[in-house]
Short mmCIF file of C-alpha atoms in Angstrom, two decimals:
data_model
loop_
_atom_site.label_atom_id
_atom_site.label_comp_id
_atom_site.label_asym_id
_atom_site.label_seq_id
_atom_site.Cartn_x
_atom_site.Cartn_y
_atom_site.Cartn_z
CA MET A 1 81.06 111.70 95.42
CA TYR A 2 83.95 112.62 97.71
CA GLU A 3 82.38 116.03 98.24
CA LYS A 4 79.23 114.29 99.47
CA PHE A 5 81.39 112.10 101.71
CA LEU A 6 82.91 115.21 103.31
CA GLY A 7 79.39 116.34 104.20
CA GLU A 8 78.61 113.08 106.01
CA LYS A 9 78.54 113.30 109.81
CA LEU A 10 81.03 110.58 110.60
CA ASN A 11 83.38 110.33 113.56
CA PRO A 12 87.17 110.39 112.78
CA SER A 13 87.52 106.60 113.05
CA ASP A 14 84.65 105.95 110.60
CA ARG A 15 85.97 108.64 108.26
CA TRP A 16 89.45 107.09 108.20
CA PHE A 17 87.98 103.73 107.17
CA VAL A 18 86.17 105.23 104.15
CA ASP A 19 89.10 107.51 103.29
CA PHE A 20 91.35 104.48 103.03
CA LEU A 21 88.98 102.94 100.47
CA PHE A 22 88.99 106.16 98.45
CA ILE A 23 92.77 106.29 98.17
CA ALA A 24 93.53 102.53 98.09
CA ASP A 25 93.89 102.43 94.26
CA SER A 26 95.24 105.97 93.95
CA TYR A 27 97.66 107.03 91.24
CA PHE A 28 100.72 108.91 92.54
CA ALA A 29 104.33 109.57 91.56
CA LEU A 30 103.64 108.01 88.11
CA LYS A 31 102.66 104.73 89.79
CA THR A 32 99.28 103.01 89.65
CA ASN A 33 97.84 101.51 92.86
CA TYR A 34 100.58 103.49 94.57
CA ILE A 35 99.69 102.64 98.19
CA PHE A 36 99.67 98.89 97.66
CA ALA A 37 102.84 99.04 95.53
CA ARG A 38 104.57 101.18 98.15
CA THR A 39 103.47 98.80 100.91
CA ASP A 40 104.99 95.84 99.06
CA TYR A 41 108.23 97.78 98.67
CA VAL A 42 108.45 98.75 102.37
CA PHE A 43 107.77 95.19 103.53
CA SER A 44 110.37 93.83 101.09
CA LYS A 45 112.97 96.18 102.60
CA TRP A 46 112.06 95.09 106.11
CA SER A 47 112.33 91.48 104.98
CA GLU A 48 115.89 92.20 103.72
CA ALA A 49 116.73 93.40 107.22
CA GLY A 50 115.47 90.10 108.65
CA TYR A 51 112.02 91.12 109.88
CA SER A 52 109.27 88.55 109.51
CA ILE A 53 105.75 89.69 108.64
CA GLY A 54 104.69 88.92 112.21
CA GLN A 55 107.50 91.09 113.63
CA ALA A 56 106.62 93.93 111.27
CA TYR A 57 102.94 93.66 112.20
CA ASN A 58 103.80 93.80 115.92
CA ALA A 59 105.82 96.98 115.42
CA LEU A 60 102.89 98.61 113.58
CA ILE A 61 100.17 97.38 115.94
CA TYR A 62 102.09 98.67 118.96
CA LEU A 63 101.31 102.23 117.77
CA PHE A 64 97.57 101.50 117.49
CA ASN A 65 97.33 100.83 121.20
CA VAL A 66 98.89 104.13 122.23
CA HIS A 67 96.65 107.21 122.48
CA ASP A 68 97.64 110.90 122.74
CA VAL A 69 101.24 109.86 122.30
CA THR A 70 104.01 112.49 122.29
CA MET A 71 106.77 112.62 119.72
CA GLU A 72 109.29 111.61 122.39
CA GLU A 73 107.28 108.40 122.93
CA PHE A 74 107.10 107.80 119.19
CA LEU A 75 110.89 108.12 118.96
CA ARG A 76 111.22 105.21 121.41
CA THR A 77 109.33 102.82 119.13
CA GLU A 78 110.95 100.25 116.89
CA TYR A 79 108.70 101.35 114.01
CA ILE A 80 110.46 104.74 113.85
CA MET A 81 113.78 102.99 113.33
CA MET A 82 112.26 100.63 110.75
CA LEU A 83 110.81 103.56 108.85
CA THR A 84 113.89 105.80 109.01
CA PHE A 85 116.48 103.15 108.11
CA MET A 86 114.33 101.20 105.65
CA GLU A 87 116.79 101.93 102.80
CA ASP A 88 119.74 100.67 104.86
CA PRO A 89 118.92 96.99 105.54
CA ALA A 90 122.41 96.30 106.91
CA PHE A 91 122.11 98.92 109.65
CA LEU A 92 118.48 97.98 110.34
CA SER A 93 119.51 94.32 110.66
CA ALA A 94 122.22 95.27 113.16
CA TYR A 95 119.65 97.29 115.11
CA ARG A 96 117.16 94.39 115.09
CA GLU A 97 119.80 92.00 116.48
CA SER A 98 120.92 94.40 119.22
CA SER A 99 120.00 93.87 122.86
CA GLU A 100 117.15 95.81 124.47
CA PHE A 101 119.74 97.75 126.49
CA GLU A 102 121.56 98.83 123.31
CA LYS A 103 118.30 99.78 121.61
CA ASN A 104 117.23 101.88 124.59
CA GLU A 105 120.59 103.65 124.62
CA LEU A 106 120.11 104.63 120.99
CA HIS A 107 116.52 105.75 121.61
CA GLU A 108 117.56 107.92 124.56
CA TYR A 109 120.33 109.49 122.50
CA ILE A 110 117.80 110.40 119.78
CA ILE A 111 115.25 111.75 122.30
CA ASP A 112 117.95 113.85 124.01
CA ASN A 113 118.85 115.38 120.62
CA TYR A 114 115.21 116.04 119.85
CA SER A 115 114.35 117.62 123.21
CA LYS A 116 117.40 119.94 122.97
CA GLY A 117 116.53 121.01 119.45
CA ARG A 118 119.47 119.26 117.80
CA TYR A 119 117.85 118.07 114.54
CA THR A 120 121.10 116.86 113.00
CA CYS A 121 120.81 113.07 113.06
CA LEU A 122 118.73 111.12 110.53
CA VAL A 123 115.84 110.51 112.91
CA THR A 124 115.51 113.94 114.52
CA SER A 125 115.84 115.71 111.15
CA LYS A 126 113.04 113.56 109.77
CA PHE A 127 110.76 114.56 112.70
CA SER A 128 111.89 118.11 113.34
CA PRO A 129 109.15 120.76 113.87
CA ASN A 130 109.76 122.11 110.36
CA ALA A 131 109.42 118.67 108.74
CA LEU A 132 106.14 117.28 107.45
CA ASN A 133 106.14 114.32 109.83
CA ASP A 134 104.32 114.50 113.14
CA CYS A 135 102.55 112.05 115.44
CA VAL A 136 99.39 111.99 113.32
CA THR A 137 101.18 111.33 110.03
CA VAL A 138 103.35 108.65 111.63
CA LEU A 139 100.27 106.86 112.95
CA ASP A 140 98.43 107.26 109.63
CA GLU A 141 101.32 105.76 107.70
CA ALA A 142 101.54 102.82 110.09
CA LYS A 143 97.80 102.17 109.72
CA ILE A 144 97.98 102.37 105.92
CA LEU A 145 100.95 99.97 105.77
CA PHE A 146 99.29 97.45 108.08
CA PHE A 147 95.81 97.40 106.52
CA ALA A 148 97.04 97.53 102.91
CA HIS A 149 99.39 94.59 103.50
CA TYR A 150 96.81 92.62 105.47
CA ILE A 151 94.00 93.11 102.92
CA LYS A 152 96.20 92.31 99.92
CA ASN A 153 97.57 89.15 101.47
CA SER A 154 94.08 87.98 102.40
CA HIS A 155 93.29 87.74 98.64
CA PRO A 156 89.68 88.94 98.65
CA ILE A 157 87.53 87.49 95.86
CA SER A 158 84.93 90.28 95.68
CA LEU A 159 84.17 93.79 96.93
CA GLU A 160 82.02 92.33 99.70
CA ASP A 161 84.85 90.00 100.74
CA MET A 162 87.33 92.89 100.76
CA LEU A 163 85.02 94.98 102.97
CA ASP A 164 84.50 92.08 105.41
CA ILE A 165 88.25 91.50 105.71
CA PHE A 166 88.93 95.20 106.24
CA GLU A 167 86.12 95.60 108.80
CA GLN A 168 87.20 92.56 110.86
CA ALA A 169 90.81 93.76 111.01
CA TYR A 170 89.92 97.40 111.64
CA THR A 171 87.51 96.76 114.51
CA ARG A 172 90.23 94.88 116.40
CA PHE A 173 91.89 98.21 117.08
CA PHE A 174 89.41 101.00 116.33
CA ARG A 175 85.72 101.62 116.81
CA LEU A 176 83.56 101.58 113.70
CA ASN A 177 79.91 102.35 113.14
CA ALA A 178 79.80 99.53 110.61
CA LYS A 179 76.12 99.94 109.67
CA ARG A 180 76.43 103.64 108.85
CA VAL A 181 79.73 103.24 107.02
CA MET A 182 78.53 100.27 104.94
CA ASN A 183 75.32 102.09 104.03
CA PHE A 184 77.36 104.94 102.59
CA ILE A 185 79.61 102.57 100.68
CA MET A 186 76.65 100.68 99.21
CA MET A 187 75.07 103.96 98.09
CA TYR A 188 78.10 104.31 95.79
CA GLU A 189 78.77 100.63 95.25
CA ASP A 190 79.67 101.21 91.61
CA VAL A 191 82.66 103.37 92.50
CA PHE A 192 83.99 101.17 95.30
CA ARG A 193 83.55 98.07 93.12
CA MET A 194 85.88 99.71 90.61
CA THR A 195 88.39 100.20 93.43
CA TYR A 196 88.26 96.47 94.12
CA LEU A 197 88.60 95.63 90.42
CA ASN A 198 91.63 97.89 90.06
CA LEU A 199 93.33 96.27 93.03
CA PHE A 200 92.43 92.60 92.76
CA SER A 201 91.02 91.69 89.35
CA ASP A 202 92.40 91.38 85.85
CA MET A 203 91.54 95.02 85.09
CA GLN A 204 95.19 95.70 84.30
CA GLU A 205 95.01 93.00 81.62
CA PHE A 206 91.79 94.52 80.36
CA TYR A 207 93.35 97.98 80.21
CA THR A 208 96.20 96.77 78.04
CA GLY A 209 93.80 95.02 75.68
CA LEU A 210 95.61 91.66 75.99
CA ASN A 211 92.34 89.78 76.36
CA TYR A 212 90.88 91.09 73.10
CA ASP A 213 91.67 88.30 70.69
CA ASP A 214 90.22 87.76 67.22
CA LYS A 215 87.42 85.58 68.59
CA PHE A 216 86.18 88.33 70.90
CA LEU A 217 86.53 91.06 68.27
CA GLY A 218 84.69 88.96 65.75
CA THR A 219 81.68 88.53 68.01
CA THR A 220 81.42 92.15 69.24
CA GLY A 221 82.60 94.21 66.32
CA GLU A 222 79.17 94.96 64.88
CA LYS A 223 77.30 95.72 68.11
CA PHE A 224 77.90 99.45 68.34
CA ASN A 225 77.68 102.63 66.35
CA GLU A 226 81.20 103.92 65.68
CA GLU A 227 80.11 107.53 65.13
CA GLU A 228 78.27 107.63 68.45
CA LEU A 229 81.30 106.17 70.20
CA LYS A 230 83.68 108.71 68.66
CA LYS A 231 81.45 111.50 69.96
CA ALA A 232 81.29 109.87 73.40
CA ILE A 233 85.08 109.93 73.88
CA VAL A 234 85.83 113.52 72.90
CA ASP A 235 86.39 114.29 76.60
CA PRO A 236 88.48 112.14 78.97
CA LEU A 237 86.55 109.17 80.32
CA ASP A 238 85.81 108.62 83.99
CA TYR A 239 87.69 105.42 84.86
CA THR A 240 86.49 105.37 88.50
CA THR A 241 83.16 103.61 87.95
CA THR A 242 82.13 100.27 86.52
CA GLU A 243 79.58 102.05 84.33
CA THR A 244 82.52 103.08 82.17
CA VAL A 245 83.61 99.48 81.63
CA ASP A 246 80.82 98.76 79.12
CA LEU A 247 81.81 101.83 77.10
CA LEU A 248 85.49 100.86 77.32
CA ILE A 249 84.72 97.42 75.90
CA LYS A 250 83.11 99.05 72.85
CA VAL A 251 85.86 101.65 72.51
CA ASN A 252 88.58 99.01 72.78
CA THR A 253 86.85 96.86 70.19
CA MET A 254 86.42 99.73 67.72
CA PHE A 255 90.03 100.90 67.86
CA SER A 256 91.42 97.38 68.02
CA ILE A 257 89.76 96.49 64.74
CA GLY A 258 90.97 99.77 63.24
CA ALA A 259 94.55 99.21 64.39
CA LYS A 260 94.66 95.79 62.73
CA THR A 261 93.22 96.89 59.42
CA GLU A 262 94.98 100.26 59.00
CA ASN A 263 98.34 98.61 58.37
CA GLY A 264 97.01 95.71 56.33
CA TYR A 265 97.31 93.21 59.20
CA ARG A 266 101.02 93.89 59.59
CA CYS A 267 102.79 94.50 62.91
CA ALA A 268 103.51 98.17 63.63
CA LEU A 269 107.18 97.17 64.14
CA ASP A 270 107.43 95.03 61.02
CA ASP A 271 110.01 97.32 59.37
CA VAL A 272 112.15 97.20 62.50
CA ASN A 273 111.97 93.53 63.50
CA HIS A 274 111.04 91.81 60.20
CA CYS A 275 108.17 90.00 61.94
CA ARG A 276 106.94 86.50 61.21
CA TYR A 277 103.22 85.75 61.26
CA PHE A 278 100.80 82.89 61.57
CA THR A 279 97.16 82.92 60.51
CA SER A 280 94.43 83.29 63.10
CA ARG A 281 91.87 80.55 62.77
CA GLU A 282 89.20 83.01 63.99
CA SER A 283 89.78 85.85 61.53
CA GLY A 284 91.72 84.20 58.71
CA HIS A 285 94.20 87.11 58.89
CA PRO A 286 97.70 87.28 60.39
CA TYR A 287 97.33 87.04 64.17
CA LEU A 288 97.96 90.37 65.93
CA GLU A 289 97.58 91.72 69.47
CA ILE A 290 96.59 95.22 70.57
CA HIS A 291 98.81 97.55 72.56
CA GLN A 292 98.05 101.02 73.88
CA LEU A 293 101.18 103.18 73.66
CA ILE A 294 99.86 105.25 76.59
CA PRO A 295 98.04 102.80 78.91
CA ARG A 296 94.77 103.82 80.56
CA ASP A 297 96.53 103.80 83.90
CA TYR A 298 98.18 107.07 82.83
CA ALA A 299 95.11 108.74 81.30
CA GLY A 300 95.05 111.29 84.11
CA GLU A 301 98.31 112.80 82.81
CA PHE A 302 96.44 114.31 79.86
CA ASN A 303 93.65 116.86 79.49
CA VAL A 304 92.29 114.99 76.47
CA SER A 305 90.97 111.48 76.01
CA ILE A 306 93.65 108.91 75.23
CA GLU A 307 90.98 106.73 73.61
CA ARG A 308 92.10 107.65 70.10
CA ALA A 309 93.13 105.60 67.09
CA SER A 310 96.61 107.14 67.36
CA ASN A 311 97.11 105.44 70.72
CA TYR A 312 96.17 101.93 69.54
CA VAL A 313 98.73 99.80 67.71
CA ALA A 314 98.63 96.22 66.42
CA LEU A 315 101.68 94.09 67.23
CA CYS A 316 102.67 90.53 66.49
CA PRO A 317 102.98 88.34 69.62
CA HIS A 318 106.80 88.50 69.48
CA CYS A 319 106.97 92.30 69.46
CA HIS A 320 104.24 92.59 72.08
CA ARG A 321 106.11 90.28 74.46
CA LEU A 322 109.36 92.09 73.65
CA ILE A 323 107.88 95.43 74.76
CA HIS A 324 106.72 93.97 78.07
CA GLU A 325 109.38 91.35 78.84
CA GLY A 326 112.60 92.29 76.96
CA THR A 327 115.71 93.93 78.36
CA ASP A 328 115.61 97.70 78.82
CA VAL A 329 117.85 98.24 75.76
CA GLU A 330 115.70 96.04 73.51
CA ARG A 331 112.46 97.49 74.81
CA PHE A 332 113.64 101.08 74.49
CA LYS A 333 114.66 100.59 70.83
CA ALA A 334 111.33 98.99 69.97
CA LEU A 335 109.28 101.55 71.90
CA SER A 336 111.24 104.48 70.48
CA ALA A 337 110.57 103.24 66.94
CA LEU A 338 106.88 102.71 67.82
CA TYR A 339 106.57 106.14 69.41
CA TRP A 340 108.16 107.98 66.47
CA SER A 341 106.00 106.11 63.98
CA ARG A 342 102.93 107.49 65.84
CA LYS A 343 104.25 110.81 67.13
CA ASN A 344 102.58 113.09 64.56
CA LEU A 345 99.20 111.36 65.03
CA LEU A 346 99.50 111.53 68.82
CA ASP A 347 100.46 115.22 68.66
CA GLU A 348 97.42 115.98 66.52
CA ASP A 349 95.20 114.34 69.15
CA GLY A 350 96.83 116.29 71.97
CA ILE A 351 98.47 113.20 73.48
CA VAL A 352 101.96 114.55 74.08
CA PRO A 353 103.78 112.45 76.71
CA THR A 354 106.91 113.77 78.40
CA ASN A 355 110.21 111.91 78.32
CA GLU A 356 109.84 111.22 82.08
CA LEU A 357 106.36 109.77 81.63
CA LEU A 358 107.37 107.38 78.85
CA PHE A 359 110.23 105.98 80.92
CA ALA A 360 107.93 105.67 83.95
CA ILE A 361 105.19 103.90 81.95
CA TYR A 362 107.54 101.16 80.79
CA GLY A 363 109.79 101.03 83.86
CA ILE A 364 112.96 101.52 81.84
CA GLU A 365 116.02 102.75 83.74
CA GLN A 366 117.24 105.65 81.63
CA GLY A 367 120.68 105.74 83.24
CA LYS A 368 121.51 102.22 82.04
CA LEU A 369 121.07 103.13 78.36
CA LYS A 370 123.84 104.53 76.15
CA PRO A 371 124.12 108.31 75.81
CA GLY A 372 122.37 109.32 72.60
CA GLU A 373 120.12 106.27 72.82
CA ASN A 374 118.32 107.09 76.07
CA ASP A 375 115.88 109.82 75.11
CA PHE A 376 112.37 109.27 73.77
CA THR A 377 112.24 112.86 72.54
CA LYS A 378 114.90 112.20 69.90
CA PRO A 379 114.84 109.56 67.15
CA LEU A 380 117.28 106.71 67.61
CA LEU A 381 120.36 106.21 65.47
CA ALA A 382 119.73 105.15 61.89
CA GLU A 383 120.72 101.51 62.43
CA ALA A 384 118.05 101.19 65.10
CA GLN A 385 115.30 102.42 62.78
CA PRO A 386 115.41 101.16 59.19
CA LYS A 387 112.71 103.63 58.17
CA LEU A 388 114.77 106.51 59.44
CA ALA A 389 117.86 105.03 57.81
CA ALA A 390 115.99 104.78 54.51
CA GLY A 391 114.99 108.40 54.82
CA GLN A 392 118.57 109.44 55.50
CA SER A 393 119.82 107.33 52.59
CA ALA A 394 117.32 109.03 50.31
CA THR A 395 118.53 112.42 51.51
CA LYS A 396 122.16 111.46 50.86
CA ALA A 397 121.23 110.15 47.41
CA ALA A 398 119.43 113.39 46.62
CA LYS A 399 122.46 115.41 47.68
CA ALA A 400 124.77 113.21 45.61
CA GLU A 401 122.46 113.55 42.59
CA LYS A 402 122.39 117.33 43.02
CA ALA A 403 126.20 117.44 43.24
CA THR A 404 126.49 115.34 40.06
CA LYS A 405 124.10 117.62 38.19
CA THR A 406 126.07 120.68 39.30
CA GLU A 407 129.34 119.08 38.19
CA LYS A 408 127.86 118.22 34.75
CA ALA A 409 126.49 121.73 34.35
CA ASP A 410 129.90 123.25 35.14
CA LYS A 411 131.54 120.94 32.62
CA ALA A 412 129.01 121.89 29.93
CA ASP A 413 129.61 125.59 30.58
CA LYS A 414 133.35 125.11 30.12
CA GLU A 415 132.84 123.31 26.81
CA LYS A 416 130.72 126.17 25.43
CA LYS A 417 133.40 128.83 26.11
CA PRO A 418 136.15 129.29 23.42
CA ALA A 419 139.40 127.73 24.48
CA ALA A 420 141.93 130.29 25.67
CA LYS A 421 145.10 130.68 23.50
CA LYS A 422 148.15 129.17 25.03
CA PRO A 423 151.04 131.58 25.39
CA ALA A 424 153.93 131.04 22.89
CA ALA A 425 156.70 128.87 24.16
CA ARG A 426 159.76 130.83 25.12
CA LYS A 427 162.99 129.92 23.32
CA LYS A 428 165.77 128.68 25.45
CA ALA A 429 168.80 130.95 25.62
CA PRO A 430 172.01 129.44 24.16
CA ALA A 431 174.24 127.99 26.80
CA LYS A 432 177.22 130.11 27.64
CA LYS A 433 180.64 128.76 26.84
CA GLU A 434 183.01 128.48 29.71
#
């Protein structure tokens, strides 16, 4: 679809509008919906420095009204300072509270450095000729930050609403051939509707399977052919269109039922946390919830489909909440036990996550964990995993039994051999008389 878009004869302003929609829910740096998440982070940092949303908007919009701007002119803008010193709210706050004279002095100092080729300060090094930033990328980033924040905080209730909000804001600053652009978008409505769902609906909840309770599974479980479904998910699924959603519902149902029954309606962490259960009034079995060890958000990290039985686990509500809401230490121990209980099955299916990916998926800060207990690639200490401890105990018992057998055999061998004759006692010599 994007290839067809590249062939469309659109002017740069129209093309930017559609490009933004293509990348709005993009996955980057192990983060889903990266652009919107990054925008929230940037605005939170500006807020720490004392900038209101209105002040931040004004700094961004100022760039929209400047055309054919030079880098020297860009370096005079407040936005450049906000962008460069975003991670230093204290300095940025001091800059914001400075007088216009003081700000201009700083801007002129930076421009003088830049014009003389002294790329040694934080600003000039960021925008040196050898750096990746130039006037175009600076303006693009400002546009992305403004429109992403504006659209998200307008809380659109549908794809059509999102497009209306975007169009109204965009045409305040840039020309747009709305009819032509909207015609193209509606030709591929299914794809752009998925973009909206990823950004503004409960798709994240759907992806984790949290909304698949016993009542839903009981009403849908018999409406599909499992063999046909298994054949359909040999290759990775296309998660960019709503056509896939119907298939995902069936896939999720099939593997959810399997995950609950494979362990006899026991939580996958039962041996670790000694879970307590209550009976579901819908199924008559212990109530369990479904969790995907590798969420669908990260499916693109693998060359195989992650829709496999090995990736679906049934958890009691306590363990499920623990994995999502517990402290990093508690979550890591539970997730490590869960991962190692499924590792062989995942490996067989070609789902082999890296250590970095597992920490990124669950947002656990590796540095805060104890050495030796901060690596998904190694099993935790025995006390953290009763199953592992049981295995080690069995090994120790086997070694002890082997040692006992060896000792008994040695003793038996000694008993069979004739006893060696003791040497005759030597007579004591008579004491000499003095």
